[in-house]
Amino acid sequence: MKLQSFEQIDEKLYTETLANGLRVCILPKKGFSKTYVTFTTHYGSIDRHFVPLGEEDPIEVPDGIAHFLEHKMFEKEDGDVFQKFSQKGASANAYTSFTRTAYLFSSTNHVYENTETLLDFVQTPYFTEKSVEKEKGIIGQEITMYDDNPDWRLYFGTIENLYEKHPVKIDIAGTVESISHITAEHLYTCYNTFYHPSNMILFVVGAVDPEKMMSFIRENQDRKEFAPKDSIARLYPEESIEASESAREIYMDVQKPKVMVGIKSSTNDLQGPEMMKEELSIQLWMEMAFGRASKFYQSAYETSLIDDSFSFDFTLEKGYGFAIIGSDSPKPDELVKLIKQEISSSTNEWAYKEQDFERVKKKKIGQFLRALNSLEFIANQFTHYAFNGMELFDVLPLLEKLTIEDVKQSVASLAGDEKQTVFKVLPSTSQRDQNE
């Protein structure tokens, strides 16, 4: 077992890659009574075209299958796994993102029993055609519910505009039509390919003895048999650096228009420290340009172009990356114009000063240090970074080293109107007014 000490933040991380390829990470936290455990596979909604383990030819599976598989994992021949966690005082859950599927629990007691339940249920698939058919109705209702959510439609509408072919444009849960084609055989194929221990990370953080917990996990895994480790061939389509659509709008039952500007990143082939540097640099720029202390925010808020729903974010993974800025606004076109002016001044003129940069850098460092008090943040962010060849605890030293020139260089990758898109969700009443 390897020990990494991070003296600056007073943390000690214990790691070991087991014989079956599973990477286990244990972070004991002083003063905590709760333990939080995640078991995460590097498999998300964008992994729809791949070569199954042990085969030679690639296949395409229905959209939404990673999320569908996550749902089905909790159902076993002897009942629902949630009941087992509940009987041991644990709160369990799971989620699927574009690139990951995570199963997790938190508890203050029976940590070893709950860890065993987590490992065993994720490593014991049980799918039947009958139960798969039943699940289609349940997930179909979930998809319909999200279709009725204007903020979700705004978010995914913007991504759909940015990407022409890449599967990141497809809703994580798929569509009612796409999941209707999922079979138990599909689920086993995806499971056997992506749920191999060598494609997964078990992260334990909280009130644990690292030596005892590692020994417990090692013994659990030694009792099981797995196929030999193999690399996974994932296939993604070639994607233009330009946005697929410059603008689009839909009408829904909302009181106030919603608008989002998206920017497609052209540096999406990075991994490791370079990727972290790019991600942090863009995040610092967005805070300078659109944060609450920025001139943009002051102007937009005072003129009521934005309200408390205003937000901005940057997402970067291998193969895709995008920035989004949006808000509810009574005058969406005026807000879009103001946002685009700020982007243009950033990429063409660079209107920010060293003191602006130092201010947002200190704020970002403070946010990161506060976040380290959250077991959930540590576990979930650790796997995000680990699957991209980075380490969560490298964030702080890298932030401290970043310069305003680093940020300026990264922002240049977002330059160009052709990389931008606008998506609007407008009140249905405005559509009726136009038709009358």
Short mmCIF file of C-alpha atoms in Angstrom, two decimals, residues 194-424:
data_model
loop_
_atom_site.label_atom_id
_atom_site.label_comp_id
_atom_site.label_asym_id
_atom_site.label_seq_id
_atom_site.Cartn_x
_atom_site.Cartn_y
_atom_site.Cartn_z
CA PHE A 194 -16.82 -1.45 -18.59
CA TYR A 195 -17.29 -2.88 -15.08
CA HIS A 196 -14.03 -4.81 -15.01
CA PRO A 197 -12.14 -3.86 -11.81
CA SER A 198 -9.27 -2.45 -13.90
CA ASN A 199 -11.70 0.21 -15.21
CA MET A 200 -12.92 1.18 -11.73
CA ILE A 201 -11.90 3.07 -8.59
CA LEU A 202 -13.04 2.42 -5.03
CA PHE A 203 -12.66 5.55 -2.90
CA VAL A 204 -13.12 5.50 0.88
CA VAL A 205 -13.03 8.77 2.84
CA GLY A 206 -13.90 9.44 6.46
CA ALA A 207 -13.56 7.72 9.81
CA VAL A 208 -11.61 4.63 8.76
CA ASP A 209 -8.45 2.76 9.68
CA PRO A 210 -6.63 2.59 6.30
CA GLU A 211 -4.70 -0.63 7.00
CA LYS A 212 -7.77 -2.47 8.26
CA MET A 213 -10.01 -1.20 5.44
CA MET A 214 -7.47 -2.02 2.71
CA SER A 215 -7.05 -5.55 4.10
CA PHE A 216 -10.85 -5.98 4.18
CA ILE A 217 -11.21 -4.86 0.53
CA ARG A 218 -8.26 -7.00 -0.59
CA GLU A 219 -9.83 -10.11 0.99
CA ASN A 220 -13.21 -9.36 -0.63
CA GLN A 221 -11.66 -9.07 -4.07
CA ASP A 222 -9.45 -12.15 -3.64
CA ARG A 223 -12.59 -14.28 -3.20
CA LYS A 224 -13.87 -13.36 -6.67
CA GLU A 225 -12.84 -14.30 -10.19
CA PHE A 226 -12.62 -11.87 -13.07
CA ALA A 227 -11.69 -12.03 -16.75
CA PRO A 228 -8.10 -11.01 -17.59
CA LYS A 229 -7.48 -7.26 -17.75
CA ASP A 230 -7.69 -5.70 -21.19
CA SER A 231 -7.75 -2.19 -22.63
CA ILE A 232 -11.10 -0.83 -23.81
CA ALA A 233 -11.41 0.48 -27.38
CA ARG A 234 -13.88 3.40 -27.38
CA LEU A 235 -14.83 5.06 -30.65
CA TYR A 236 -15.96 8.67 -31.05
CA PRO A 237 -16.81 10.56 -34.26
CA GLU A 238 -14.65 13.35 -35.67
CA GLU A 239 -16.07 16.70 -34.59
CA SER A 240 -15.60 20.16 -36.12
CA ILE A 241 -14.27 22.93 -33.88
CA GLU A 242 -17.25 25.04 -34.98
CA ALA A 243 -20.61 25.03 -33.22
CA SER A 244 -23.12 22.88 -35.06
CA GLU A 245 -25.87 25.52 -34.83
CA SER A 246 -25.42 29.22 -34.08
CA ALA A 247 -28.84 29.70 -32.46
CA ARG A 248 -32.07 27.89 -31.63
CA GLU A 249 -35.08 28.42 -29.44
CA ILE A 250 -37.99 26.44 -28.06
CA TYR A 251 -41.21 27.44 -26.32
CA MET A 252 -42.29 26.11 -22.93
CA ASP A 253 -44.55 27.04 -20.05
CA VAL A 254 -42.13 29.49 -18.35
CA GLN A 255 -42.84 32.92 -16.89
CA LYS A 256 -39.58 34.55 -17.99
CA PRO A 257 -37.32 33.75 -20.97
CA LYS A 258 -34.22 31.66 -20.30
CA VAL A 259 -31.09 32.05 -22.39
CA MET A 260 -27.67 30.39 -22.49
CA VAL A 261 -24.55 31.15 -24.50
CA GLY A 262 -22.28 28.18 -25.18
CA ILE A 263 -18.65 28.18 -26.33
CA LYS A 264 -17.02 25.09 -27.78
CA SER A 265 -13.44 24.48 -26.60
CA SER A 266 -10.88 23.51 -29.21
CA THR A 267 -8.38 22.08 -26.70
CA ASN A 268 -10.07 18.78 -25.93
CA ASP A 269 -7.16 16.40 -26.44
CA LEU A 270 -5.44 17.16 -23.13
CA GLN A 271 -4.86 14.80 -20.23
CA GLY A 272 -3.08 14.94 -16.88
CA PRO A 273 -1.57 18.17 -15.53
CA GLU A 274 -2.08 20.03 -18.84
CA MET A 275 -5.79 19.29 -18.69
CA MET A 276 -6.03 20.47 -15.10
CA LYS A 277 -4.15 23.66 -15.98
CA GLU A 278 -6.54 24.35 -18.88
CA GLU A 279 -9.61 23.64 -16.75
CA LEU A 280 -8.50 25.86 -13.86
CA SER A 281 -7.38 28.66 -16.18
CA ILE A 282 -10.74 28.86 -17.96
CA GLN A 283 -12.56 28.73 -14.61
CA LEU A 284 -10.48 31.67 -13.35
CA TRP A 285 -11.21 33.64 -16.52
CA MET A 286 -14.96 33.03 -16.15
CA GLU A 287 -14.82 34.30 -12.58
CA MET A 288 -12.99 37.46 -13.74
CA ALA A 289 -15.37 38.00 -16.66
CA PHE A 290 -18.73 36.96 -15.18
CA GLY A 291 -18.29 36.64 -11.39
CA ARG A 292 -20.25 38.79 -8.96
CA ALA A 293 -17.39 41.30 -8.66
CA SER A 294 -17.07 41.73 -12.44
CA LYS A 295 -18.18 44.81 -14.38
CA PHE A 296 -20.36 42.55 -16.53
CA TYR A 297 -22.28 41.22 -13.52
CA GLN A 298 -22.73 44.66 -11.96
CA SER A 299 -24.05 46.12 -15.22
CA ALA A 300 -26.30 43.18 -16.11
CA TYR A 301 -27.75 42.95 -12.58
CA GLU A 302 -28.38 46.69 -12.16
CA THR A 303 -30.22 46.80 -15.50
CA SER A 304 -32.22 43.67 -14.56
CA LEU A 305 -30.87 41.70 -17.52
CA ILE A 306 -30.00 38.89 -15.09
CA ASP A 307 -31.32 37.67 -11.74
CA ASP A 308 -30.17 35.17 -9.14
CA SER A 309 -30.49 32.35 -11.68
CA PHE A 310 -27.38 33.65 -13.50
CA SER A 311 -24.63 31.04 -13.68
CA PHE A 312 -21.55 30.05 -15.65
CA ASP A 313 -19.50 26.88 -15.85
CA PHE A 314 -16.74 25.16 -17.79
CA THR A 315 -16.62 21.42 -18.53
CA LEU A 316 -13.53 19.68 -19.89
CA GLU A 317 -13.12 15.98 -20.57
CA LYS A 318 -11.05 14.03 -23.07
CA GLY A 319 -12.74 14.60 -26.43
CA TYR A 320 -14.96 17.53 -25.60
CA GLY A 321 -15.14 20.76 -23.64
CA PHE A 322 -17.48 23.72 -23.40
CA ALA A 323 -18.21 26.88 -21.44
CA ILE A 324 -21.77 28.00 -20.72
CA ILE A 325 -23.15 31.31 -19.43
CA GLY A 326 -26.86 31.84 -18.88
CA SER A 327 -29.73 33.30 -16.90
CA ASP A 328 -33.43 33.97 -16.81
CA SER A 329 -33.82 37.36 -18.48
CA PRO A 330 -36.72 39.60 -19.59
CA LYS A 331 -34.53 40.73 -22.50
CA PRO A 332 -32.59 37.64 -23.66
CA ASP A 333 -31.26 39.25 -26.85
CA GLU A 334 -29.76 42.18 -24.92
CA LEU A 335 -28.17 39.78 -22.45
CA VAL A 336 -26.69 37.70 -25.28
CA LYS A 337 -25.20 40.85 -26.78
CA LEU A 338 -23.62 41.80 -23.44
CA ILE A 339 -22.21 38.30 -22.87
CA LYS A 340 -20.72 38.20 -26.35
CA GLN A 341 -19.16 41.63 -25.86
CA GLU A 342 -17.46 40.34 -22.70
CA ILE A 343 -16.20 37.22 -24.49
CA SER A 344 -14.91 39.33 -27.37
CA SER A 345 -13.10 41.76 -25.08
CA SER A 346 -11.52 38.77 -23.31
CA THR A 347 -10.29 36.98 -26.41
CA ASN A 348 -9.34 40.05 -28.48
CA GLU A 349 -8.36 42.83 -26.10
CA TRP A 350 -7.82 41.22 -22.67
CA ALA A 351 -9.27 43.88 -20.36
CA TYR A 352 -8.30 42.26 -17.05
CA LYS A 353 -5.55 43.41 -14.69
CA GLU A 354 -3.14 41.49 -12.49
CA GLN A 355 -5.12 42.51 -9.39
CA ASP A 356 -8.31 41.02 -10.91
CA PHE A 357 -6.47 37.76 -11.47
CA GLU A 358 -4.98 37.62 -7.97
CA ARG A 359 -8.41 38.31 -6.45
CA VAL A 360 -10.16 35.45 -8.24
CA LYS A 361 -7.22 33.11 -7.66
CA LYS A 362 -7.41 33.70 -3.90
CA LYS A 363 -11.17 33.14 -4.05
CA LYS A 364 -10.71 29.87 -5.96
CA ILE A 365 -8.08 28.63 -3.48
CA GLY A 366 -10.42 29.46 -0.59
CA GLN A 367 -13.31 27.61 -2.24
CA PHE A 368 -11.13 24.56 -2.84
CA LEU A 369 -9.89 24.44 0.76
CA ARG A 370 -13.45 24.75 2.09
CA ALA A 371 -14.60 22.00 -0.27
CA LEU A 372 -12.07 19.63 1.28
CA ASN A 373 -14.34 19.58 4.35
CA SER A 374 -16.92 17.76 2.21
CA LEU A 375 -16.42 14.00 1.96
CA GLU A 376 -18.77 13.94 -1.04
CA PHE A 377 -16.72 16.57 -2.91
CA ILE A 378 -13.44 14.78 -2.25
CA ALA A 379 -14.66 11.36 -3.37
CA ASN A 380 -16.50 12.52 -6.51
CA GLN A 381 -13.85 15.01 -7.67
CA PHE A 382 -11.05 12.55 -6.99
CA THR A 383 -12.46 10.04 -9.48
CA HIS A 384 -13.10 12.77 -12.08
CA TYR A 385 -9.46 13.77 -11.93
CA ALA A 386 -8.11 10.21 -11.61
CA PHE A 387 -9.86 8.99 -14.78
CA ASN A 388 -8.17 11.83 -16.65
CA GLY A 389 -4.66 11.17 -15.31
CA MET A 390 -4.77 13.87 -12.64
CA GLU A 391 -4.72 14.00 -8.83
CA LEU A 392 -7.27 16.05 -6.87
CA PHE A 393 -4.68 17.27 -4.40
CA ASP A 394 -2.57 18.75 -7.19
CA VAL A 395 -5.25 21.43 -7.65
CA LEU A 396 -3.89 23.62 -4.86
CA PRO A 397 -0.20 23.76 -5.92
CA LEU A 398 -1.19 24.24 -9.55
CA LEU A 399 -3.57 27.06 -8.67
CA GLU A 400 -0.78 28.77 -6.76
CA LYS A 401 1.55 28.52 -9.77
CA LEU A 402 -0.93 29.79 -12.37
CA THR A 403 -0.22 33.19 -13.87
CA ILE A 404 -2.41 35.64 -15.71
CA GLU A 405 -0.48 34.75 -18.89
CA ASP A 406 -1.52 31.10 -18.46
CA VAL A 407 -5.16 32.18 -18.28
CA LYS A 408 -4.81 34.50 -21.26
CA GLN A 409 -3.30 31.67 -23.32
CA SER A 410 -6.12 29.25 -22.42
CA VAL A 411 -8.86 31.77 -23.16
CA ALA A 412 -7.44 32.20 -26.66
CA SER A 413 -8.66 28.65 -27.39
CA LEU A 414 -12.24 29.90 -27.02
CA ALA A 415 -11.83 32.75 -29.53
CA GLY A 416 -14.05 32.88 -32.60
CA ASP A 417 -17.75 33.56 -33.17
CA GLU A 418 -17.99 30.25 -35.02
CA LYS A 419 -17.48 28.40 -31.72
CA GLN A 420 -20.42 30.12 -30.04
CA THR A 421 -24.09 29.24 -29.87
CA VAL A 422 -27.22 30.64 -28.25
CA PHE A 423 -30.15 28.62 -26.97
CA LYS A 424 -33.36 30.18 -25.64
#
